[in-house]
Every structure is written in structure tokens, then in C-alpha cells.
PDB file of C-alpha atoms in Angstrom:
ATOM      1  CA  UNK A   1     116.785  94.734 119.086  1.00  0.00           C
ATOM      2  CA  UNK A   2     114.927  91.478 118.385  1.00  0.00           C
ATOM      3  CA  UNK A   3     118.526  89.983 117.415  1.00  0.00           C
ATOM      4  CA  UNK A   4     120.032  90.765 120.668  1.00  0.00           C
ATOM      5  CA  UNK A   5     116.775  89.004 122.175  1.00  0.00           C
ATOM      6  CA  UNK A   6     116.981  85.414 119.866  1.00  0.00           C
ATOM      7  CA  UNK A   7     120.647  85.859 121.010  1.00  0.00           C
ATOM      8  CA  UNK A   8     119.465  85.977 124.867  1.00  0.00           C
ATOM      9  CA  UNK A   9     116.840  83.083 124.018  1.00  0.00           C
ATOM     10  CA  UNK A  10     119.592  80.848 122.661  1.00  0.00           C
ATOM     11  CA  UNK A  11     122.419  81.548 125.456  1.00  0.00           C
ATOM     12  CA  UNK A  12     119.036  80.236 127.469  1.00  0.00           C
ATOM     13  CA  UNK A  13     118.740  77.338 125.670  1.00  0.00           C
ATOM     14  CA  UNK A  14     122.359  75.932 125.520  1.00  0.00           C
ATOM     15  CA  UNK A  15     122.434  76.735 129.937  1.00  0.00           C
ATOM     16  CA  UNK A  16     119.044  74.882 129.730  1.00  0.00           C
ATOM     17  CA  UNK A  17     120.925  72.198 127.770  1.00  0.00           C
ATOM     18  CA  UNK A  18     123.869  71.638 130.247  1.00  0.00           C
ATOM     19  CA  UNK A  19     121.475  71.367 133.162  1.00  0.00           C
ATOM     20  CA  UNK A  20     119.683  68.420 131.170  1.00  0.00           C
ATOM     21  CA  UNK A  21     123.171  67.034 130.297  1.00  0.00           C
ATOM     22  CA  UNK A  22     124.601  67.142 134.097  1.00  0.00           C
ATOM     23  CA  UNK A  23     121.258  65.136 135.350  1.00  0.00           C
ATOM     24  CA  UNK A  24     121.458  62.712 132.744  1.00  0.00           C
ATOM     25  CA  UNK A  25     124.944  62.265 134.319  1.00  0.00           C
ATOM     26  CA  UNK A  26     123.986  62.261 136.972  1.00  0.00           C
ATOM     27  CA  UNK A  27     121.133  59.759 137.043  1.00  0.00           C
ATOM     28  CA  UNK A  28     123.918  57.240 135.514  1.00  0.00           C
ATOM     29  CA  UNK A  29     126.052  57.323 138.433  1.00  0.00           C
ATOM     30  CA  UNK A  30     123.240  56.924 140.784  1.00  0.00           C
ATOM     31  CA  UNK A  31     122.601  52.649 141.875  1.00  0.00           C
ATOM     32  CA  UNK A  32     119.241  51.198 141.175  1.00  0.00           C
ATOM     33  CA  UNK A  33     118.189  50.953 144.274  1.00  0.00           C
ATOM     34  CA  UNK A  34     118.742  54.177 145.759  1.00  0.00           C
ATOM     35  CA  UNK A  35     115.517  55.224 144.155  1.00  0.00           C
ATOM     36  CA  UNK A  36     112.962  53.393 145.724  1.00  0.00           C
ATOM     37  CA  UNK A  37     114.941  53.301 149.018  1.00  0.00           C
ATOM     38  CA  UNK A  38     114.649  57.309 148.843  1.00  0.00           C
ATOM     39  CA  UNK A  39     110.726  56.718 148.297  1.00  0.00           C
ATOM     40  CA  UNK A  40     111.560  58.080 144.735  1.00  0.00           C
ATOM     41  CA  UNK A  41     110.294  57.276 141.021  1.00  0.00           C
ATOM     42  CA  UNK A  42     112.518  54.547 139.729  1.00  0.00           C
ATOM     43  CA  UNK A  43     115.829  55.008 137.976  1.00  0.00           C
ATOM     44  CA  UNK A  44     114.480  53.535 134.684  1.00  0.00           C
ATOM     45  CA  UNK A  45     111.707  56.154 134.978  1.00  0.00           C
ATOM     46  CA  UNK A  46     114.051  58.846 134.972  1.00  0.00           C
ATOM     47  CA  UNK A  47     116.205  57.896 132.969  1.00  0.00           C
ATOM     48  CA  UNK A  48     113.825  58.015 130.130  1.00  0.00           C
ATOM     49  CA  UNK A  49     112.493  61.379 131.062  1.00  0.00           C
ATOM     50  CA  UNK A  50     115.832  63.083 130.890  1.00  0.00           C
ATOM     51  CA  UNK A  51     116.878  61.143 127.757  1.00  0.00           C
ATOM     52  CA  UNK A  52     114.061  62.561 126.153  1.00  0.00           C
ATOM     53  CA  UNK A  53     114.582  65.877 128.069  1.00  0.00           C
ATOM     54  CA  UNK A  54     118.572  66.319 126.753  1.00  0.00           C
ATOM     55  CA  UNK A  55     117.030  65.241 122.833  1.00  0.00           C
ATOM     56  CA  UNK A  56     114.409  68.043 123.364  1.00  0.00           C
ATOM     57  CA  UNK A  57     117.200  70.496 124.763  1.00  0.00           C
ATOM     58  CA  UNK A  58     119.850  69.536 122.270  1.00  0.00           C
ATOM     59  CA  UNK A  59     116.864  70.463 119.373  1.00  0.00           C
ATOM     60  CA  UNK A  60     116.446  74.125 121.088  1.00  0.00           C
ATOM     61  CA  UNK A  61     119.902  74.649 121.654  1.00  0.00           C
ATOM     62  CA  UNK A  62     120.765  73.918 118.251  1.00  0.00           C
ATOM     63  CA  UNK A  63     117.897  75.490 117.051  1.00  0.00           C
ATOM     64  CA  UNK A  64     115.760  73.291 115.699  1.00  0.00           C
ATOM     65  CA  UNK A  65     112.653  73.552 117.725  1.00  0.00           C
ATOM     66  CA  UNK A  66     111.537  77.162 117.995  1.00  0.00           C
ATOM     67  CA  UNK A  67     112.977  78.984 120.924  1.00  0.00           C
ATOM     68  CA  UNK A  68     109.794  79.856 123.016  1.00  0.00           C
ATOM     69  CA  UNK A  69     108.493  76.152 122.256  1.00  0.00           C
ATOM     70  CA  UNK A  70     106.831  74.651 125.269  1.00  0.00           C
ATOM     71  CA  UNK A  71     109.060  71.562 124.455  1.00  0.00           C
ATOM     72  CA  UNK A  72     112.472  73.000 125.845  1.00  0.00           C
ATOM     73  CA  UNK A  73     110.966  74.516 128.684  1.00  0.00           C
ATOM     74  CA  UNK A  74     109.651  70.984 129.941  1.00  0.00           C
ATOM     75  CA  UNK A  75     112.804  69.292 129.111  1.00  0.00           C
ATOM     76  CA  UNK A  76     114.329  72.156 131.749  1.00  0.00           C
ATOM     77  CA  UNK A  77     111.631  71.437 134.079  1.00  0.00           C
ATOM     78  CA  UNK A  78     112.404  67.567 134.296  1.00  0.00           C
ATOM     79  CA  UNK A  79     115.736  68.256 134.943  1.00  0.00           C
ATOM     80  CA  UNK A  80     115.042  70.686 137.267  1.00  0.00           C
ATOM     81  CA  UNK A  81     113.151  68.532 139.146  1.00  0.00           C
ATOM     82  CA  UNK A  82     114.992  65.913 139.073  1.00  0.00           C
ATOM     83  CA  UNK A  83     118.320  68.371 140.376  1.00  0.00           C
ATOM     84  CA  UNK A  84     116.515  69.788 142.852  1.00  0.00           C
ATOM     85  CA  UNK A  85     114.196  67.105 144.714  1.00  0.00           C
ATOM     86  CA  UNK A  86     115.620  63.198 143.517  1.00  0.00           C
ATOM     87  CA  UNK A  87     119.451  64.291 143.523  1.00  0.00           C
ATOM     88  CA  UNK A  88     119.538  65.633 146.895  1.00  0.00           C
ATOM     89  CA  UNK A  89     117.378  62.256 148.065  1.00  0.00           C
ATOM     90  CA  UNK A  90     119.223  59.878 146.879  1.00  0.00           C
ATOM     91  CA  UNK A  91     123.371  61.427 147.293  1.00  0.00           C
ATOM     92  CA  UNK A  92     123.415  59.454 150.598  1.00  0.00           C
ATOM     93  CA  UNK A  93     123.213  56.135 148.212  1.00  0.00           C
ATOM     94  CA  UNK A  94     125.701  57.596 145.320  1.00  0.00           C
ATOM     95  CA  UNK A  95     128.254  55.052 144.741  1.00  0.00           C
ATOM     96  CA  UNK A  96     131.623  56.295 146.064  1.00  0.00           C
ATOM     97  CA  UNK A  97     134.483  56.101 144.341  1.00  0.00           C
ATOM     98  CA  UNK A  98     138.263  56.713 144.638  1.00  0.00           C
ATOM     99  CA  UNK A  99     140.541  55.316 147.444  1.00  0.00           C
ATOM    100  CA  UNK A 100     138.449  56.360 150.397  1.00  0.00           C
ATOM    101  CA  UNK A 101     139.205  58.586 153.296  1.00  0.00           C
ATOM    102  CA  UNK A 102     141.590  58.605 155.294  1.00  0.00           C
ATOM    103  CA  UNK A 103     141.254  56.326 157.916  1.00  0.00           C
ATOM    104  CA  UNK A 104     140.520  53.385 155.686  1.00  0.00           C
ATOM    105  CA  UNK A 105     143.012  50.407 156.053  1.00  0.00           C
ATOM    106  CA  UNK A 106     143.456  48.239 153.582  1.00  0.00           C
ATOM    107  CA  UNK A 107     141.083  46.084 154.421  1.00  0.00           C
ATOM    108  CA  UNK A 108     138.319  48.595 155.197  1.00  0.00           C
ATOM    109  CA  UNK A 109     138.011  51.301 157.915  1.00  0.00           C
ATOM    110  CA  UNK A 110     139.813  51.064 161.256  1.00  0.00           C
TER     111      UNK A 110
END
């Protein structure tokens, strides 16, 4: 029984992980100055909060920090904030990329 629950814990841990890991990505792709202009902490502010929250997550997915730590379960909760509340705020700034839609010429929309 308590083997089928450390199993549970870990699958947790590693969806835990991947959240971290798709911010992190996330924050990357996001400009500078989207963050203050979405009345936001700065980028450099979260980007050190969800480097340290992915290192955190990697060492509970992998098992090196206990599974019920109170570590991991931050490291979630910084990414979780930052998915749910800072994403949404700043998309509108996100730095498009590709070819554009379809009414662009080639020298800009028409």
C-alpha cells in the first residue's frame, strides 16, 4: 500500500515539475517590458523565482528532496502563480512570431 502511495507522490512530483518547466518557458519568451506595463513584478524577478522553483522541482522529481518536503510544494506554488495571474497579464505583450495573419502585406498590414 505505502508503495502504490510514494508511486502517486512521485507521478505528483514529475506533473509538478513540467508545470515549473513550461513557466520557465514561458517567462523567456515574454519581453521585458511587458511586466511592468501589466503592473506586474519584473521579469528578472521571476525569472529567478522559477529558476529556483524548476531546481527545487527537478530535486523532488528525481527524488532527492523528500516527497512531502515543503520545498516542492512552493516551487509548484510559484509557478502556479505565475501561470495563473502574470501569464494571462502579460499574453497581450508576448512577442509574436511566425509570418503573421493573413491580411499582412509585405510591408505590414493592409
Amino acid at each position: 500500500m505505502m508503495a502504490g502511495l510514494n508511486y502517486f507522490f512521485w507521478f505528483l512530483a514529475i506533473v509538478a515539475f513540467v508545470f515549473e518547466v513550461i513557466a520557465l518557458i514561458d517567462v523567456l519568451q515574454v519581453p521585458e517590458g511587458a511586466f511592468p506595463a501589466a503592473d506586474k513584478q519584473t521579469k528578472k524577478l521571476w525569472l529567478i523565482l522559477l529558476v529556483v522553483a524548476n531546481v527545487v522541482g527537478l530535486g523532488g522529481a528525481v527524488g532527492f528532496l523528500p516527497l512531502l518536503s515543503f520545498l516542492p510544494i512552493a516551487a509548484f506554488i510559484v509557478a502556479a502563480i505565475y501561470l495563473a495571474d502574470v501569464k494571462p497579464a502579460v499574453k497581450p505583450y508576448k512577442n509574436k512570431k511566425g509570418g503573421g495573419n493573413s491580411s499582412s502585406g509585405p510591408y505590414g498590414p493592409w
